PDB file of C-alpha atoms in Angstrom:
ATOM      1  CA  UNK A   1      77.826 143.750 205.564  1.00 50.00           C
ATOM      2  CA  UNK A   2      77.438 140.201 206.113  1.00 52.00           C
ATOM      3  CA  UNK A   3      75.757 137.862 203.993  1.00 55.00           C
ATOM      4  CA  UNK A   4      75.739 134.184 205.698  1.00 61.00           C
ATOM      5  CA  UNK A   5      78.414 135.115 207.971  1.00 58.00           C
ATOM      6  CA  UNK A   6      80.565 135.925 205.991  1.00 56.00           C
ATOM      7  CA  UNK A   7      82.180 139.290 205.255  1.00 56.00           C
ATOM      8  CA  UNK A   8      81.393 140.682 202.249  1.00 55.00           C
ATOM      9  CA  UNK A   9      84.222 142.609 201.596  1.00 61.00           C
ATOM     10  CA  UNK A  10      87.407 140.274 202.709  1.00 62.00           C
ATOM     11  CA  UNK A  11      84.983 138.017 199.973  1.00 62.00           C
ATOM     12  CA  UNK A  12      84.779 140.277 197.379  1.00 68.00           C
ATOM     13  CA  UNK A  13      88.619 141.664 197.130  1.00 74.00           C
ATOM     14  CA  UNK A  14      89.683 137.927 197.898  1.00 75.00           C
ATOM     15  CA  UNK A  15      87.684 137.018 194.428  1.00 78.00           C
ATOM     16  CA  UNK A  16      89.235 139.918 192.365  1.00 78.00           C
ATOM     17  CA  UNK A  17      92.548 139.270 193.822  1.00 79.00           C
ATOM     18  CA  UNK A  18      92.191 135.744 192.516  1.00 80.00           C
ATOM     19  CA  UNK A  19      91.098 136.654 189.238  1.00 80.00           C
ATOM     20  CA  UNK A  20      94.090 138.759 188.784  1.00 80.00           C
ATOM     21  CA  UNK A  21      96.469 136.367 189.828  1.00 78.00           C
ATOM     22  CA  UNK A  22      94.676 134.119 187.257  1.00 74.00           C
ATOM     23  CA  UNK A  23      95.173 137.149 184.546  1.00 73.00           C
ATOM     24  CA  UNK A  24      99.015 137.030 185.379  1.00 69.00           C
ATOM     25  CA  UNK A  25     100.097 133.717 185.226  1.00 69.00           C
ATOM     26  CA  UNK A  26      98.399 132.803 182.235  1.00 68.00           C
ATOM     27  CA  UNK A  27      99.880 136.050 180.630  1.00 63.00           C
ATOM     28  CA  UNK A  28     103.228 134.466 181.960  1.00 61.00           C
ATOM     29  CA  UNK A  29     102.898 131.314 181.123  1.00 60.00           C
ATOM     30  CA  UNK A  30     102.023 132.261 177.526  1.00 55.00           C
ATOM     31  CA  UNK A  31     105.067 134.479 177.127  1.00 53.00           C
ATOM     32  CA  UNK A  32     107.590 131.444 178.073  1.00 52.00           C
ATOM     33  CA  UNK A  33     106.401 129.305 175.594  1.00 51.00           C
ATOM     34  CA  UNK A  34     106.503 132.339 173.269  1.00 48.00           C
ATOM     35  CA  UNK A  35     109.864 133.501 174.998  1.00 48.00           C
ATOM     36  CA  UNK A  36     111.747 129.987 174.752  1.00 52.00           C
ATOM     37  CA  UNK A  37     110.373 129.077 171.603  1.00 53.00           C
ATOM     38  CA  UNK A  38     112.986 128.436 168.713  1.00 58.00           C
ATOM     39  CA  UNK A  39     114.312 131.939 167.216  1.00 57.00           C
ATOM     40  CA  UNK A  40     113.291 130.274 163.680  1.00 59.00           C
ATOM     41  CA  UNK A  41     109.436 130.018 165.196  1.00 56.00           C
ATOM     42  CA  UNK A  42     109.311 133.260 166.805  1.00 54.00           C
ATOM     43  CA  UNK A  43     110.403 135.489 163.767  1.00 60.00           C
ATOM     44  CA  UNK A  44     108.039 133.209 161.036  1.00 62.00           C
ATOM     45  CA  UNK A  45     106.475 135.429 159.088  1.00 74.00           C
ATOM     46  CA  UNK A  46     102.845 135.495 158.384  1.00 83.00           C
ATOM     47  CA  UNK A  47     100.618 134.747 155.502  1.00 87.00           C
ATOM     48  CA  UNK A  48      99.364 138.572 156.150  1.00 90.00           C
ATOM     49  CA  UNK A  49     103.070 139.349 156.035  1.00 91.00           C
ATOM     50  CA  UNK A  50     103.782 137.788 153.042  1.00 91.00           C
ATOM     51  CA  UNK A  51     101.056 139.428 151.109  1.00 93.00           C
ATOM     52  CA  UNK A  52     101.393 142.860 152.201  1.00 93.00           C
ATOM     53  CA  UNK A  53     105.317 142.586 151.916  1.00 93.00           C
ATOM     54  CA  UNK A  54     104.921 141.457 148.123  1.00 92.00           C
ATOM     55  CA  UNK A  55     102.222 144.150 147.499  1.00 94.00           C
ATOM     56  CA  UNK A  56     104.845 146.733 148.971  1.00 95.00           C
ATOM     57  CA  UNK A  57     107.527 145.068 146.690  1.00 94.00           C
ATOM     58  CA  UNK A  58     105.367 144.512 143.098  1.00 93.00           C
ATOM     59  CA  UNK A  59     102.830 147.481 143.670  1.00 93.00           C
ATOM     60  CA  UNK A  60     104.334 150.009 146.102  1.00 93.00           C
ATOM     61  CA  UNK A  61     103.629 151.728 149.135  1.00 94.00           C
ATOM     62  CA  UNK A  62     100.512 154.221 149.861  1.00 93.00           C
ATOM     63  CA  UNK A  63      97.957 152.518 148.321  1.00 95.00           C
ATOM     64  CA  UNK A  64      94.233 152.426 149.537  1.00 96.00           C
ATOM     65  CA  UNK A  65      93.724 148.847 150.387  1.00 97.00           C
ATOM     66  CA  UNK A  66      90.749 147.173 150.678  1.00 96.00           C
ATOM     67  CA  UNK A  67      90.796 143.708 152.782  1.00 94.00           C
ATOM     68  CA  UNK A  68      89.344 142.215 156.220  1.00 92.00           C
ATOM     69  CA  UNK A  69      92.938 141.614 157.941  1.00 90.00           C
ATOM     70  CA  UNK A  70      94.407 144.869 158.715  1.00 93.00           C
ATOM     71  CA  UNK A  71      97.823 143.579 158.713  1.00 93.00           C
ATOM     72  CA  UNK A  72      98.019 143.514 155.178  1.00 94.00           C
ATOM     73  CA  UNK A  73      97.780 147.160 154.411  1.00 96.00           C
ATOM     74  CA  UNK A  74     100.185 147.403 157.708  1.00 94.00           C
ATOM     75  CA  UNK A  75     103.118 145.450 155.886  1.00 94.00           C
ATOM     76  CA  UNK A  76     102.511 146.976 152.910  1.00 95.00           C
ATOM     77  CA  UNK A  77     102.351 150.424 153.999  1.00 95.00           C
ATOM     78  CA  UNK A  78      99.233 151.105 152.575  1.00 95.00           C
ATOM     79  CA  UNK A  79      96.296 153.136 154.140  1.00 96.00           C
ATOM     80  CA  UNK A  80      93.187 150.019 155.172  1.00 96.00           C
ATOM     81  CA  UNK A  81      89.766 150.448 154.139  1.00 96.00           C
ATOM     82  CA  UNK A  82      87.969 147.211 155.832  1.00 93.00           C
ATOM     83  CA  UNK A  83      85.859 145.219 153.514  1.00 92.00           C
ATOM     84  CA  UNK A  84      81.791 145.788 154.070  1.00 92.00           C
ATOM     85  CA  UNK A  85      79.423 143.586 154.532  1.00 91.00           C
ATOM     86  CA  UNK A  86      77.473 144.353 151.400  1.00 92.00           C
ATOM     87  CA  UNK A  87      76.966 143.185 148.105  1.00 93.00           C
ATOM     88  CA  UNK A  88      79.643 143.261 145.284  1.00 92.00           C
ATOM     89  CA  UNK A  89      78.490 146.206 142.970  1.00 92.00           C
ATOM     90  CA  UNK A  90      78.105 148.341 146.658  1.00 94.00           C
ATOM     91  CA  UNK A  91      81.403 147.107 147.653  1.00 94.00           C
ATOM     92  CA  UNK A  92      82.950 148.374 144.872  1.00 94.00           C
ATOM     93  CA  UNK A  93      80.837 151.792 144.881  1.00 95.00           C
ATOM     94  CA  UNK A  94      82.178 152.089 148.415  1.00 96.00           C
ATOM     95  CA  UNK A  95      85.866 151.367 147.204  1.00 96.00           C
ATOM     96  CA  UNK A  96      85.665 154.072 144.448  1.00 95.00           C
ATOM     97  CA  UNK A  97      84.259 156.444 147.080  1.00 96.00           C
ATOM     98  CA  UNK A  98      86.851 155.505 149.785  1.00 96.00           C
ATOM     99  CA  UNK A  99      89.981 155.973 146.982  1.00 96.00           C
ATOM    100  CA  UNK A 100      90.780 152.198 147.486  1.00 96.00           C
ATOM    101  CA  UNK A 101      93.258 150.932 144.326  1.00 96.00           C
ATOM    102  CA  UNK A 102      93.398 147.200 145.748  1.00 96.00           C
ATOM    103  CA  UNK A 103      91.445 145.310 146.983  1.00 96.00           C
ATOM    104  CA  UNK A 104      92.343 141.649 148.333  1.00 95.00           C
ATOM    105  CA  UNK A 105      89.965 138.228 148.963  1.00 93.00           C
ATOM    106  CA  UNK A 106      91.419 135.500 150.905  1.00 92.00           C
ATOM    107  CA  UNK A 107      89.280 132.474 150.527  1.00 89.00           C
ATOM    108  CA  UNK A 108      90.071 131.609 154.521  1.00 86.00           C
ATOM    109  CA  UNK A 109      89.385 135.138 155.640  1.00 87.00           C
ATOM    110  CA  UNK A 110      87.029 137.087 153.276  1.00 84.00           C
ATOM    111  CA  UNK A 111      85.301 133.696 151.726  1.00 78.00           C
ATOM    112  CA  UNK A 112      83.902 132.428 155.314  1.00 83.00           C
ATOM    113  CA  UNK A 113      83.371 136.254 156.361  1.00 86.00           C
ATOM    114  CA  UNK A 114      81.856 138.141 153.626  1.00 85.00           C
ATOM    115  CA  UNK A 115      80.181 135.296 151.594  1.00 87.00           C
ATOM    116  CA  UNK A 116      78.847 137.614 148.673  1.00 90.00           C
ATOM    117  CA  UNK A 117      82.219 138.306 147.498  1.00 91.00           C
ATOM    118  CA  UNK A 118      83.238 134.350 146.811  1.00 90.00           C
ATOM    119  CA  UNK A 119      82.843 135.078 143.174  1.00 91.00           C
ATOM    120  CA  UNK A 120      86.026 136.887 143.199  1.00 92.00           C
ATOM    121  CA  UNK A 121      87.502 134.498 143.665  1.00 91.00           C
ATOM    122  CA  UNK A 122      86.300 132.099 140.822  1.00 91.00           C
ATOM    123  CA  UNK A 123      88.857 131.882 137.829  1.00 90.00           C
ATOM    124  CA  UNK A 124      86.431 132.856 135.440  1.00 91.00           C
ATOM    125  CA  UNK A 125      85.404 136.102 137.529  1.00 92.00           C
ATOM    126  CA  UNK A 126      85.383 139.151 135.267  1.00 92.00           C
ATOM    127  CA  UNK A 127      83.860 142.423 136.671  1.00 91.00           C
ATOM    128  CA  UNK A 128      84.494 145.715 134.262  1.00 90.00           C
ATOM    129  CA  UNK A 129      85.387 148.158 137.157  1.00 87.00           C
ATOM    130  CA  UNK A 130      87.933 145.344 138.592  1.00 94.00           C
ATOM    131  CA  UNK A 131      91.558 143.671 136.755  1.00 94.00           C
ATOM    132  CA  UNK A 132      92.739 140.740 138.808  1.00 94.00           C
ATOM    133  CA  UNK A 133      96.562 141.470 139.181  1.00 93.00           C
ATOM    134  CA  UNK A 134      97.466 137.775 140.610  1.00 91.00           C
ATOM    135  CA  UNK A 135      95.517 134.933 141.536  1.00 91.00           C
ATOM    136  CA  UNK A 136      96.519 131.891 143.425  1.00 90.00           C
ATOM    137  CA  UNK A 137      95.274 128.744 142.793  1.00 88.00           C
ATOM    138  CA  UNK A 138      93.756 126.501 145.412  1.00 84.00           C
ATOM    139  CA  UNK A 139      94.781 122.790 145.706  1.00 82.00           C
ATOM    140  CA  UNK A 140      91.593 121.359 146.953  1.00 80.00           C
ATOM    141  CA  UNK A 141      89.021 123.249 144.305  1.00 71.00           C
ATOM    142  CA  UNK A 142      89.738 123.963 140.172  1.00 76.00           C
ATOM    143  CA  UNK A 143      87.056 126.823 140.480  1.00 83.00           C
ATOM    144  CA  UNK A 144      88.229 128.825 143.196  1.00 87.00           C
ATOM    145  CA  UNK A 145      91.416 130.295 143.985  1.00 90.00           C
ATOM    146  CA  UNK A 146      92.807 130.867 147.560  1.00 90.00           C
ATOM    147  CA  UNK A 147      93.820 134.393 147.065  1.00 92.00           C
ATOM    148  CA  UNK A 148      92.879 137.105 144.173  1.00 93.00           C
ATOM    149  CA  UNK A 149      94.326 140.818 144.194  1.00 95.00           C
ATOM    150  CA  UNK A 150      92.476 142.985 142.120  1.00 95.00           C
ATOM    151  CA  UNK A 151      92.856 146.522 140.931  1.00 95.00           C
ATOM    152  CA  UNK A 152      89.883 149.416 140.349  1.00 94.00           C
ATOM    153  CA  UNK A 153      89.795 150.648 137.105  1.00 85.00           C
TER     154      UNK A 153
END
């Protein structure tokens, strides 16, 4: 096959070979920064970390949780249930259903993502199926915290 003269195969496998050089020396060039990066920078843990280590801690292990980042339930050792995008009372009806005993808003993750839910995390939220267990304040806003864990009832 020839299309304008030239070869379409020497073409084609010299444009895949290029891409996968391309794939492998941006892979490599990401892992030195990552690979000679301060030990202190490497091993930082995570806000996701943090959370799901302290639910492990104050709570326990084996819990349904209910949140958008799966790395929550992962540090905590918990079992995830991802948050739907539905209305509050359905939310809940689908945590009951699913077993879930926590469930956790982020105002970063879960208050840009799943917009219904942002009254969770108002201070004066009060649902009867739901007990906030903490709440953490925001700087920026009096009326909305930055992260609520609540418990079903």
């Amino acid at each position: 096959w020839n299309v304008q003269g030239i070869p379409f195969r020497p073409a084609g496998t010299g444009i895949v070979l290029l891409l996968i050089a391309l794939v492998f020396y941006s892979a490599f060039s990401e892992g030195k920064m990552v690979l000679f990066a301060p030990t202190e920078k490497r091993w930082m843990n995570s806000a996701s970390q943090a959370i799901g280590e302290w639910v492990k801690k104050s709570i326990g292990s084996g819990h349904r949780i209910m949140v958008r980042d799966p790395a929550i339930p992962y540090y905590a050792d918990g079992l995830w249930v991802l948050t739907p995008f539905e209305p509050l009372d359905r939310v809940i009806g689908f945590a009951r259903r699913k077993g879930v005993r926590l469930m956790i808003i982020r105002k970063g993750v879960e208050g840009r993502s799943r917009p219904q839910l942002i009254s969770l995390l108002r201070k004066d939220f009060t649902h009867p199926g739901l007990s906030r267990i903490i709440g953490v304040p925001s700087q920026q806003n009096n009326d909305v915290m930055e992260l609520a864990v609540y418990e079903l009832k």
